[in-house]
Amino acid sequence: NVRRMATEIIRSVADPDQQLWPKLMGVLRDEDWWVRERVMDALVELGGQRLTSHLVALLADPSDVIRRFAVSVLGRIKDPKALRSLVQIATQDADWWVKETAIESVAAINDARAVPYIVHIMAADPDLQPVCIQALIDMEANTAAPQVAPLCSSGSADVRYLAVKFLDKFDANEHAAAVAKLHDDPHPKVRAAARDLITHWRITAQGQAAHSVSMLERLLFQLAQSEGDDLIVAAGKPVFMKKFGRVTSVNPTVLDEEQVKALLLPHLSTEQVMALQAMQDVDYSHEVKSEGLRFRANIFYQLGGLSGVFRRIRGALPEFEKLGLPPLVQSFGNLKNGLVLVGGPTGSGKSTTLAALIDYINRTSSRHIISLEDPIEVIHKRKQSLVNQREVGTHTNSFAAALRSTLREDPNVILVGEMRDLPTIEFTVVAAETGHLVFGTVHTVSAATTVDRIVAAFPPGQQQQVRSTLADSLRAVVCQYLMREKSGTGRVLAVELMVNNEAVSNLIRKGKAFQLPSVISTSREQGMQLMDSDLMRLTKEGKITAGDAYVKAVSKKDFEPFVEEEEKAAAQRRAPNFKTVAVAAVPSPAQPQAPAAGPAQAPPTRSSAQPQSSVIRPAAAGGTRKP
């Protein structure tokens, strides 16, 4: 009580000669917390920022209570000179309470130079993320939004809630996609905060739509709402949408070239506009940030004028089991080295297959993965592996430029988004030969043509060496089609799968890739399958039409009976029901009468009512119709 009374007296006495407060520093270790608090109140009033050096010395005290007390007072006197010591305590102290208090004191000093340190601590120590986010809010650190937004996916409800509050405070609606994922969050507080913020942003966006949302972005949003795949804009035509392989108009209004230019050019950089003027195509990633939508865009000139195609990048990765791939494909992620090629035409799901394989590796092993993509379609967050993703046109000028530095980055796994030219193909083959696991895509529809395409890309003098290299380093080839479901409501995958074994290796080395289908057809017990066999399976299971299978098949004769049966069934559905057709009386030639009301008519002849015996089959790609 005596010490408490003395403290109150000290607080009421001025110290013009600055002799009192240095003597009070020793009292800061008093066992009575009330005495310590009152003495510190007096010291702050008497000494101010002159206390900084004395308080910093207390940060080395063995007592966590004293360290926490010193850190708290440094936050009260707000001396920027203490920042370095506070940051050091926040990262190194053994007591979590001391570290939290140090971060709160840094926020109280509110020096912009400390923001990067808070962001670093937030990323390095999940236990300190709540206090770090609150500190960034208090410091008005809106520049930290890109680092805070990913924490909306944190496993801690407190962190998710504070991340939403941060984005709300600074109206960071460019991160709407991160908040939208919390719409159905299991924690009611997080769920309510996310829904309120999403509603606020949507109301604001609607109010500013006329000024801030372009017509193109409205069309792209409409495409997403309709679950479409592509938006096609062309001068002299209406805007079209492609969904499940079928093209339909979005709006009947025909756009002239000036309207198309007004729609597309504002979204291009000066360099991209100059490229168009030089008759070059332009590829880029287009984002509708307010809705969290991403598209792969290709802008080009055609006969009618300027045109553009926007393919939706869904971003979400479906479960491997739901892709329709043979189970053996997933095991390719366990390989340690070699080359795995995924082939198929544009829009056949090659990128999705590779993304599923990278996700499998990321979930099941600890490796360094480098992907080179155009554009990045699925963002892989760190799970077990480190995934570095580079987008051509954004992070590097070309595949070739990126490939030159890839091997110096010591990857275990390399993904090459598209093997489109000799430098890229050559790098892929060399990387697989030097102990890396390499995944790549090619625009081929069978294992045999895939091997031939790789070899043919090289000069004739190198082709035999390339065959020998492929014979040893190639691990598997997956070729696929995305077929329209018979119901017309979705897509289903048809796959050809070849795994390298001794027979396959010998044929590749001898330049006899044309014999690979025979090996594949006799190696079903090893998990291999031809495209025709998978098309036949899908046809028999009723998942695709026989006509669609016939178009894609190599051996079309095997599918002819199914096409005939399908066409006969279609003809029977189209044929009239004669039991319900009434026969009208034939009027006398001498007394013509007006036609009777209703559908009365003469029975159709055999030639007009019965299906023809000859079958007109769908034309094969690049071929002619067979009688």
C-alpha positions in Angstrom: 0.0 0.0 0.0 2.9 2.3 0.8 4.4 1.7 -2.6 1.0 2.3 -4.3 0.6 5.6 -2.4 4.1 6.7 -3.3 3.4 5.9 -7.0 0.3 8.1 -6.9 2.3 11.0 -5.4 5.0 10.6 -8.1 2.5 10.8 -10.9 1.2 14.2 -9.5 4.7 15.7 -9.2 6.4 17.3 -12.2 10.1 16.5 -13.0 11.5 19.6 -14.7 15.1 18.6 -14.0 14.6 15.0 -15.4 16.1 13.5 -12.3 13.2 11.5 -11.1 12.2 9.2 -13.9 15.6 7.4 -14.3 15.4 6.4 -10.6 12.0 4.9 -11.2 13.2 2.5 -13.9 14.2 0.0 -11.2 10.6 -0.1 -9.8 9.5 -1.7 -13.1 10.4 -5.1 -11.6 8.2 -4.7 -8.6 6.3 -7.8 -7.8 3.0 -5.9 -7.5 1.5 -5.5 -11.0 -0.5 -2.5 -9.9 2.7 -0.7 -8.8 4.4 -1.6 -12.1 1.4 -0.2 -14.1 1.2 3.0 -12.2 5.0 3.6 -12.3 4.9 3.1 -16.0 2.1 5.6 -16.4 4.2 8.1 -14.5 7.3 7.2 -16.6 5.4 7.7 -19.9 4.3 11.1 -18.8 7.7 12.1 -17.4 10.2 10.4 -19.8 8.3 9.8 -23.0 10.5 8.5 -25.9 13.6 8.8 -23.7 12.5 5.5 -22.2 13.0 3.6 -25.4 16.6 2.4 -24.8 15.8 1.4 -21.3 12.7 -0.6 -22.4 14.5 -2.3 -25.2 17.1 -3.5 -22.7 14.2 -5.1 -20.8 13.3 -7.2 -23.9 16.1 -9.6 -22.9 14.8 -10.1 -19.4 14.3 -13.8 -18.5 10.8 -13.1 -17.3 8.1 -13.2 -20.0 6.0 -11.0 -17.8 8.6 -8.2 -17.8 9.2 -8.6 -21.6 5.5 -8.4 -22.3 5.3 -5.3 -20.0 8.2 -3.6 -21.8 6.8 -4.4 -25.3 3.4 -3.0 -24.3 4.9 0.3 -23.1 6.9 0.6 -26.3 3.6 0.6 -28.1 2.4 3.4 -25.8 5.3 5.7 -26.4 5.2 5.0 -30.2 8.9 5.6 -30.9 9.8 4.4 -34.4 13.3 3.7 -33.2 11.9 0.6 -31.4 10.5 -1.0 -34.5 13.5 -3.2 -35.2 13.5 -4.6 -31.7 9.8 -5.1 -31.7 9.9 -7.0 -35.0 12.7 -9.1 -33.7 10.8 -10.0 -30.5 7.7 -10.8 -32.6 9.6 -13.4 -34.7 12.0 -14.8 -32.1 10.5 -14.7 -28.6 9.5 -18.0 -27.0 6.3 -16.7 -25.4 3.3 -16.4 -27.8 1.8 -13.6 -25.7 4.9 -11.5 -25.9 5.0 -12.0 -29.7 1.3 -11.0 -30.0 1.8 -7.9 -27.9 4.9 -6.9 -29.9 2.8 -7.0 -33.1 0.1 -4.9 -31.5 2.8 -2.4 -30.5 4.2 -2.3 -34.0 0.6 -1.5 -35.2 0.3 1.2 -32.6 3.5 2.9 -33.9 1.9 2.7 -37.3 5.0 3.1 -39.5 4.5 2.0 -43.1 8.0 0.5 -43.1 6.8 -2.2 -40.7 4.1 -3.5 -43.1 6.3 -6.0 -45.0 7.5 -7.4 -41.7 4.0 -8.0 -40.5 3.1 -9.6 -43.8 6.2 -11.9 -43.5 5.3 -12.9 -39.9 1.7 -13.6 -41.0 2.9 -16.0 -43.7 5.5 -17.7 -41.5 3.5 -18.3 -38.3 -0.1 -19.4 -38.7 -0.7 -18.9 -34.9 0.0 -15.2 -35.3 -2.2 -14.6 -38.3 -5.2 -13.2 -36.4 -3.1 -10.5 -34.6 -1.2 -9.8 -37.9 -4.4 -9.2 -39.9 -5.8 -7.0 -37.1 -2.5 -5.0 -37.1 -2.7 -4.5 -40.8 -6.3 -3.3 -40.4 -5.2 -0.8 -37.7 -2.3 0.4 -39.8 -4.6 1.0 -42.9 -2.3 -1.3 -44.8 -4.5 -1.8 -47.9 -1.5 -2.8 -50.0 -1.4 -6.1 -48.1 -4.7 -7.3 -49.7 -3.0 -9.8 -52.1 -1.4 -11.5 -49.1 -4.5 -11.4 -46.8 -7.0 -12.6 -49.4 -5.6 -16.2 -49.6 -6.2 -16.5 -45.9 -9.9 -16.8 -46.7 -9.1 -20.4 -47.2 -7.4 -20.8 -43.7 -8.4 -23.7 -41.5 -9.0 -21.2 -38.7 -12.5 -19.5 -38.5 -11.0 -16.5 -36.7 -8.4 -16.0 -39.5 -11.1 -16.4 -42.2 -13.3 -13.9 -40.4 -10.6 -11.3 -40.0 -9.5 -11.8 -43.7 -13.1 -10.9 -44.8 -13.1 -7.9 -42.4 -9.8 -6.7 -43.9 -11.1 -7.0 -47.5 -14.3 -5.3 -46.4 -12.5 -2.3 -44.8 -10.5 -1.6 -47.9 -13.2 -2.5 -50.4 -10.8 -5.0 -52.1 -13.5 -6.4 -54.5 -10.8 -7.6 -56.8 -10.6 -10.5 -54.4 -14.3 -11.3 -54.6 -13.6 -14.9 -55.7 -11.8 -15.6 -52.4 -14.7 -14.3 -50.4 -17.3 -16.0 -52.5 -15.9 -19.4 -51.4 -17.0 -18.6 -47.9 -20.7 -18.2 -48.9 -21.5 -21.6 -47.3 -18.8 -21.5 -44.6 -19.5 -23.9 -41.6 -18.9 -21.1 -39.1 -21.9 -18.8 -38.8 -19.9 -15.6 -38.1 -17.7 -16.2 -41.2 -20.6 -17.1 -43.3 -22.6 -14.0 -42.4 -19.6 -11.6 -42.9 -18.8 -13.1 -46.3 -22.5 -13.0 -47.5 -22.8 -9.4 -46.3 -19.7 -8.4 -48.1 -20.6 -10.2 -51.4 -24.0 -8.5 -51.3 -22.5 -5.1 -50.7 -20.1 -5.6 -53.6 -22.8 -6.8 -56.0 -25.1 -3.9 -55.1 -22.2 -1.5 -55.7 -21.3 -3.2 -58.9 -24.8 -3.1 -60.2 -25.0 0.6 -59.4 -21.9 1.3 -61.3 -22.5 -1.3 -64.1 -23.1 1.3 -66.8 -19.6 2.8 -66.1 -17.4 0.1 -64.7 -18.6 -3.2 -66.4 -18.0 -3.5 -70.1 -20.4 -5.1 -72.5 -17.8 -7.8 -73.1 -17.7 -8.7 -69.4 -21.5 -8.8 -69.3 -21.4 -11.3 -72.2 -18.8 -13.4 -70.5 -20.8 -13.4 -67.3 -23.8 -14.5 -69.3 -21.7 -17.3 -70.8 -20.7 -18.4 -67.3 -24.3 -18.3 -66.0 -25.3 -20.5 -68.9 -22.5 -23.0 -68.2 -21.1 -22.4 -71.7 -17.5 -23.2 -72.8 -16.7 -20.5 -75.4 -17.9 -17.0 -76.4 -17.3 -16.3 -80.1 -17.4 -12.6 -81.3 -17.0 -12.0 -85.0 -17.6 -8.9 -87.2 -20.7 -9.4 -89.5 -22.2 -12.1 -87.2 -24.2 -12.3 -84.0 -22.4 -13.2 -80.8 -22.3 -17.0 -80.4 -21.9 -19.3 -77.4 -20.5 -22.9 -77.6 -21.7 -25.4 -75.1 -21.2 -29.2 -75.2 -19.9 -28.8 -78.7 -23.0 -27.0 -80.0 -23.0 -23.4 -81.2 -26.0 -21.1 -80.5 -26.4 -17.4 -80.8 -26.4 -15.4 -77.6 -28.1 -12.4 -79.2 -29.6 -12.1 -82.7 -28.1 -8.7 -83.2 -25.4 -8.7 -85.9 -22.3 -6.7 -84.9 -20.4 -4.7 -87.5 -16.6 -4.3 -87.4 -16.7 -1.0 -85.5 -18.9 -2.5 -82.8 -16.5 -5.5 -82.5 -13.5 -3.2 -82.2 -15.3 -1.2 -79.5 -16.0 -4.5 -77.7 -12.5 -6.0 -77.8 -9.8 -3.3 -78.3 -10.2 -1.5 -74.9 -9.1 -4.7 -73.2 -5.8 -4.9 -75.1 -2.5 -3.3 -74.4 -0.8 -0.9 -76.8 1.6 -3.7 -77.8 -1.2 -6.2 -78.4 -3.1 -3.6 -80.6 0.1 -3.1 -82.6 0.5 -6.9 -83.0 -3.0 -7.1 -84.4 -2.3 -4.3 -86.8 0.7 -6.3 -88.0 -1.6 -9.2 -88.8 -0.6 -11.2 -85.8 -2.9 -13.1 -83.5 -3.1 -12.0 -79.8 -3.4 -14.5 -77.0 -4.0 -13.3 -73.4 -5.8 -14.1 -70.1 -9.0 -12.1 -69.6 -10.4 -11.8 -66.1 -13.8 -10.6 -64.8 -12.6 -9.9 -61.3 -15.9 -8.9 -59.9 -17.2 -12.4 -60.6 -14.0 -14.3 -60.2 -14.1 -15.5 -63.8 -11.1 -16.2 -66.0 -10.9 -16.8 -69.8 -8.3 -17.7 -72.4 -8.7 -15.2 -75.2 -7.6 -15.3 -78.8 -8.1 -12.1 -80.9 -7.5 -12.3 -84.7 -8.6 -11.0 -88.1 -10.8 -13.1 -90.4 -12.7 -12.5 -93.7 -15.4 -10.4 -92.0 -12.9 -8.4 -89.8 -11.8 -8.5 -86.2 -12.9 -11.5 -84.1 -12.3 -13.0 -80.7 -12.8 -16.3 -79.0 -13.0 -16.5 -75.2 -12.7 -20.0 -73.6 -13.7 -20.2 -70.0 -11.1 -21.4 -67.5 -13.1 -23.0 -64.8 -10.2 -23.2 -62.3 -11.9 -25.7 -60.1 -10.3 -29.1 -60.4 -12.7 -32.1 -60.5 -11.8 -35.3 -58.6 -9.6 -37.6 -60.6 -12.1 -40.4 -60.3 -14.8 -38.2 -62.0 -12.8 -37.4 -65.1 -13.4 -40.7 -66.7 -9.7 -41.6 -67.1 -8.5 -45.2 -66.7 -7.2 -45.7 -63.1 -3.7 -46.5 -64.5 -3.3 -42.8 -65.6 -3.2 -41.7 -62.0 -0.2 -43.9 -61.3 1.9 -41.9 -63.8 2.2 -39.3 -61.0 4.3 -41.8 -59.1 7.0 -42.0 -61.8 10.4 -40.6 -61.0 11.5 -39.7 -64.5 10.6 -40.1 -68.1 8.1 -38.5 -70.6 4.3 -38.7 -70.4 2.4 -37.3 -73.3 -1.2 -36.3 -73.4 -2.7 -35.9 -76.9 -6.0 -34.8 -78.3 -7.6 -32.0 -80.4 -8.3 -28.5 -79.0 -11.0 -28.7 -76.3 -10.5 -32.4 -75.5 -9.6 -31.9 -71.8 -5.8 -32.3 -72.0 -5.1 -29.4 -69.6 -7.6 -30.9 -67.1 -6.0 -34.3 -67.3 -2.5 -32.8 -66.6 -3.9 -30.6 -63.8 -5.3 -33.7 -62.2 -1.9 -35.4 -62.4 -0.1 -32.4 -60.9 -2.7 -32.2 -58.1 -2.1 -35.9 -57.4 1.6 -35.4 -57.1 1.1 -32.3 -55.0 -1.1 -34.2 -52.6 1.0 -37.4 -52.3 4.7 -36.5 -52.5 7.2 -33.8 -51.7 8.7 -32.6 -55.0 9.5 -29.4 -56.8 7.1 -28.9 -59.8 7.5 -26.3 -62.5 4.7 -25.8 -64.9 4.8 -23.7 -68.1 1.3 -22.9 -69.3 -0.5 -20.7 -71.8 -2.5 -19.7 -69.9 -2.6 -20.9 -66.3 -5.9 -22.7 -65.9 -5.8 -24.3 -62.5 -3.9 -22.6 -59.6 -2.2 -25.3 -57.5 -1.7 -24.3 -53.9 1.1 -25.9 -51.9 0.1 -29.2 -50.3 3.0 -31.6 -50.1 4.9 -30.3 -53.1 6.2 -26.9 -54.1 4.5 -25.8 -57.4 5.8 -22.9 -59.4 3.5 -21.9 -62.2 4.6 -19.6 -65.1 2.3 -18.2 -67.7 3.6 -17.5 -71.2 2.9 -13.9 -72.1 2.7 -12.9 -68.4 5.7 -14.3 -66.6 7.8 -15.1 -69.7 7.8 -14.2 -73.4 7.7 -17.7 -74.8 7.9 -21.4 -74.0 11.5 -21.4 -75.4 12.6 -18.5 -73.1 11.1 -20.2 -70.0 12.5 -23.6 -70.9 16.1 -22.3 -71.0 16.1 -21.5 -67.3 13.9 -24.3 -66.1 16.7 -26.9 -65.6 18.7 -24.4 -63.6 15.8 -24.2 -61.1 16.3 -27.9 -60.1 12.8 -29.2 -60.6 11.7 -32.8 -60.1 8.6 -32.5 -62.3 8.2 -30.3 -65.4 4.9 -29.6 -67.1 5.0 -28.2 -70.6 1.6 -26.9 -71.5 2.0 -27.2 -75.3 4.7 -28.8 -77.4 4.2 -26.7 -80.4 7.7 -26.2 -82.0 11.0 -27.9 -82.3 12.8 -26.0 -79.5 10.0 -27.0 -77.1 9.9 -30.6 -78.2 13.7 -30.9 -78.1 13.8 -29.5 -74.6 11.1 -31.9 -73.4 12.9 -34.9 -74.8 16.2 -33.9 -73.3 14.7 -33.1 -69.9 13.0 -36.5 -69.7 16.3 -38.2 -70.7 18.2 -36.3 -67.9 16.2 -37.7 -65.0 13.2 -35.4 -64.8 9.6 -36.4 -64.9 8.1 -34.4 -67.8 4.4 -34.1 -68.8 3.5 -32.5 -72.2 0.6 -32.0 -74.5 0.4 -32.6 -78.3 -2.4 -32.2 -80.8 -2.6 -35.9 -81.8 -5.4 -38.4 -81.5 -3.5 -41.7 -81.2 -0.4 -43.1 -79.6 1.2 -44.0 -83.0 0.7 -40.5 -84.5 2.0 -39.0 -81.3 5.3 -40.8 -81.6 5.5 -40.0 -85.3 4.8 -36.3 -84.6 7.6 -36.0 -82.1 10.1 -37.7 -84.4 9.1 -35.8 -87.5 9.7 -32.5 -85.7 13.4 -33.1 -85.9 15.6 -32.9 -89.0 16.0 -36.2 -90.8 19.6 -36.6 -89.7 18.6 -36.6 -86.0 15.4 -38.7 -86.2 17.0 -42.1 -85.6 18.7 -40.7 -82.4 15.4 -39.3 -81.3 13.7 -42.7 -81.8 16.3 -44.3 -79.6 15.8 -41.6 -76.9 12.1 -42.0 -77.0 12.3 -45.7 -76.9 14.1 -45.4 -73.5 12.5 -42.3 -72.0 8.9 -42.4 -73.1 6.7 -43.8 -70.3 3.1 -43.5 -71.6 0.9 -41.8 -74.1 -2.7 -40.8 -73.3 -4.9 -39.6 -76.2 -8.5 -38.4 -75.6 -11.7 -37.1 -77.1 -14.4 -35.2 -75.2 -17.5 -36.8 -76.7 -21.0 -35.3 -76.5 -23.3 -37.4 -74.3 -26.2 -39.1 -76.0 -28.5 -37.1 -73.8 -26.9 -33.9 -75.0 -26.5 -32.6 -71.4 -22.8 -33.2 -70.9 -19.5 -34.6 -72.1 -17.8 -38.0 -71.6 -14.2 -38.9 -72.1 -12.9 -41.5 -74.7 -9.3 -42.5 -74.1 -6.5 -44.3 -75.9 -3.7 -45.4 -73.5 -0.3 -46.8 -74.3 2.3 -47.7 -71.7 5.9 -48.3 -72.8 7.0 -51.9 -72.5 9.6 -54.0 -74.4 7.5 -54.5 -77.5 6.5 -50.8 -77.7 10.1 -49.7 -77.2 11.4 -52.0 -80.0 8.8 -50.7 -82.4 9.6 -47.1 -81.6 13.4 -47.7 -82.0 12.9 -49.4 -85.4 10.6 -46.6 -86.7 7.5 -48.9 -86.9 5.1 -46.8 -84.9 2.3 -47.9 -87.3 2.4 -51.3 -85.6 1.8 -49.9 -82.2 -2.0 -50.4 -82.3 -1.5 -54.1 -82.6 0.6 -54.1 -79.4 -1.9 -52.0 -77.6 -4.8 -54.2 -78.5 -3.0 -57.3 -77.3 -1.8 -55.7 -74.0 -5.1 -55.1 -72.3 -4.0 -56.9 -69.2 -1.4 -54.1 -68.8 -4.1 -51.5 -68.8 -3.6 -50.4 -72.4 -6.6 -49.7 -74.7 -7.2 -48.4 -78.2 -9.5 -45.4 -78.9 -11.8 -47.6 -80.9 -12.3 -50.0 -78.1 -13.2 -47.2 -75.7 -15.6 -45.7 -78.3 -17.2 -49.1 -78.6 -17.6 -49.4 -74.9 -19.2 -46.0 -74.6 -21.5 -46.8 -77.5 -22.7 -50.1 -76.0 -23.3 -48.5 -72.7 -25.5 -45.9 -74.4 -23.4 -42.9 -73.3 -22.6 -41.6 -76.8 -24.4 -42.0 -80.2 -23.1 -44.6 -82.7 -22.9 -41.8 -85.3 -20.5 -39.7 -83.1 -18.4 -42.8 -82.4 -18.3 -43.6 -86.1 -16.9 -40.2 -86.9 -14.0 -40.6 -84.4 -13.3 -44.3 -85.0 -10.3 -45.6 -87.0 -11.9 -48.9 -87.9 -15.3 -47.6 -89.0 -16.6 -50.9 -90.2 -17.0 -52.2 -86.6 -19.4 -49.4 -85.9 -21.6 -49.7 -89.0 -24.1 -52.2 -87.5 -24.7 -49.8 -84.6 -25.1 -46.8 -86.9 -27.7 -48.8 -89.0 -29.6 -49.8 -85.9 -29.5 -46.2 -84.6 -30.8 -44.8 -87.9 -33.6 -47.4 -88.2 -34.8 -46.5 -84.7 -34.7 -42.8 -85.6 -36.7 -43.5 -88.8 -39.3 -45.4 -86.9 -39.7 -42.5 -84.5 -40.2 -40.2 -87.4 -42.7 -42.4 -89.3 -46.4 -41.5 -89.1 -48.8 -43.6 -87.0 -51.1 -45.1 -89.7 -53.7 -46.3 -87.2 -54.7 -42.7 -86.4 -54.9 -41.5 -90.1 -58.5 -41.3 -91.4 -59.2 -42.0 -95.1 -61.4 -39.5 -96.8 -64.0 -40.4 -99.5 -62.8 -39.8 -103.0 -65.1 -37.1 -104.6 -66.7 -37.7 -108.0 -64.8 -36.3 -110.9 -68.0 -34.7 -112.2 -68.6 -32.9 -108.9 -65.3 -31.6 -107.4 -65.5 -30.8 -103.7 -63.4 -28.7 -101.3 -60.8 -30.7 -99.3 -62.2 -32.2 -96.1 -61.1 -30.5 -92.9 -58.5 -32.3 -90.7 -55.5 -34.4 -91.5 -57.3 -36.9 -93.9 -55.0 -38.0 -96.8 -54.2 -41.0 -98.9 -51.9 -43.5 -97.2 -48.3 -42.8 -98.1 -46.5 -45.1 -100.5 -43.8 -47.6 -99.4 -41.1 -45.4 -100.9 -42.2 -42.4 -98.8 -43.2 -44.1 -95.6 -40.6 -46.9 -95.0 -37.0 -46.4 -94.1 -34.5 -47.0 -97.0 -32.5 -50.1 -96.9 -29.2 -48.3 -97.7 -27.7 -46.5 -94.7 -26.2 -43.0 -95.1 -23.5 -42.9 -92.4 -21.8 -39.8 -90.9 -18.8 -38.7 -92.8 -15.5 -39.3 -91.1 -13.3 -36.4 -90.4 -11.5 -35.5 -93.6 -13.3 -38.3 -95.5 -16.5 -38.9 -97.5 -19.8 -40.4 -96.7 -20.2 -44.1 -97.4 -23.3 -45.5 -99.1 
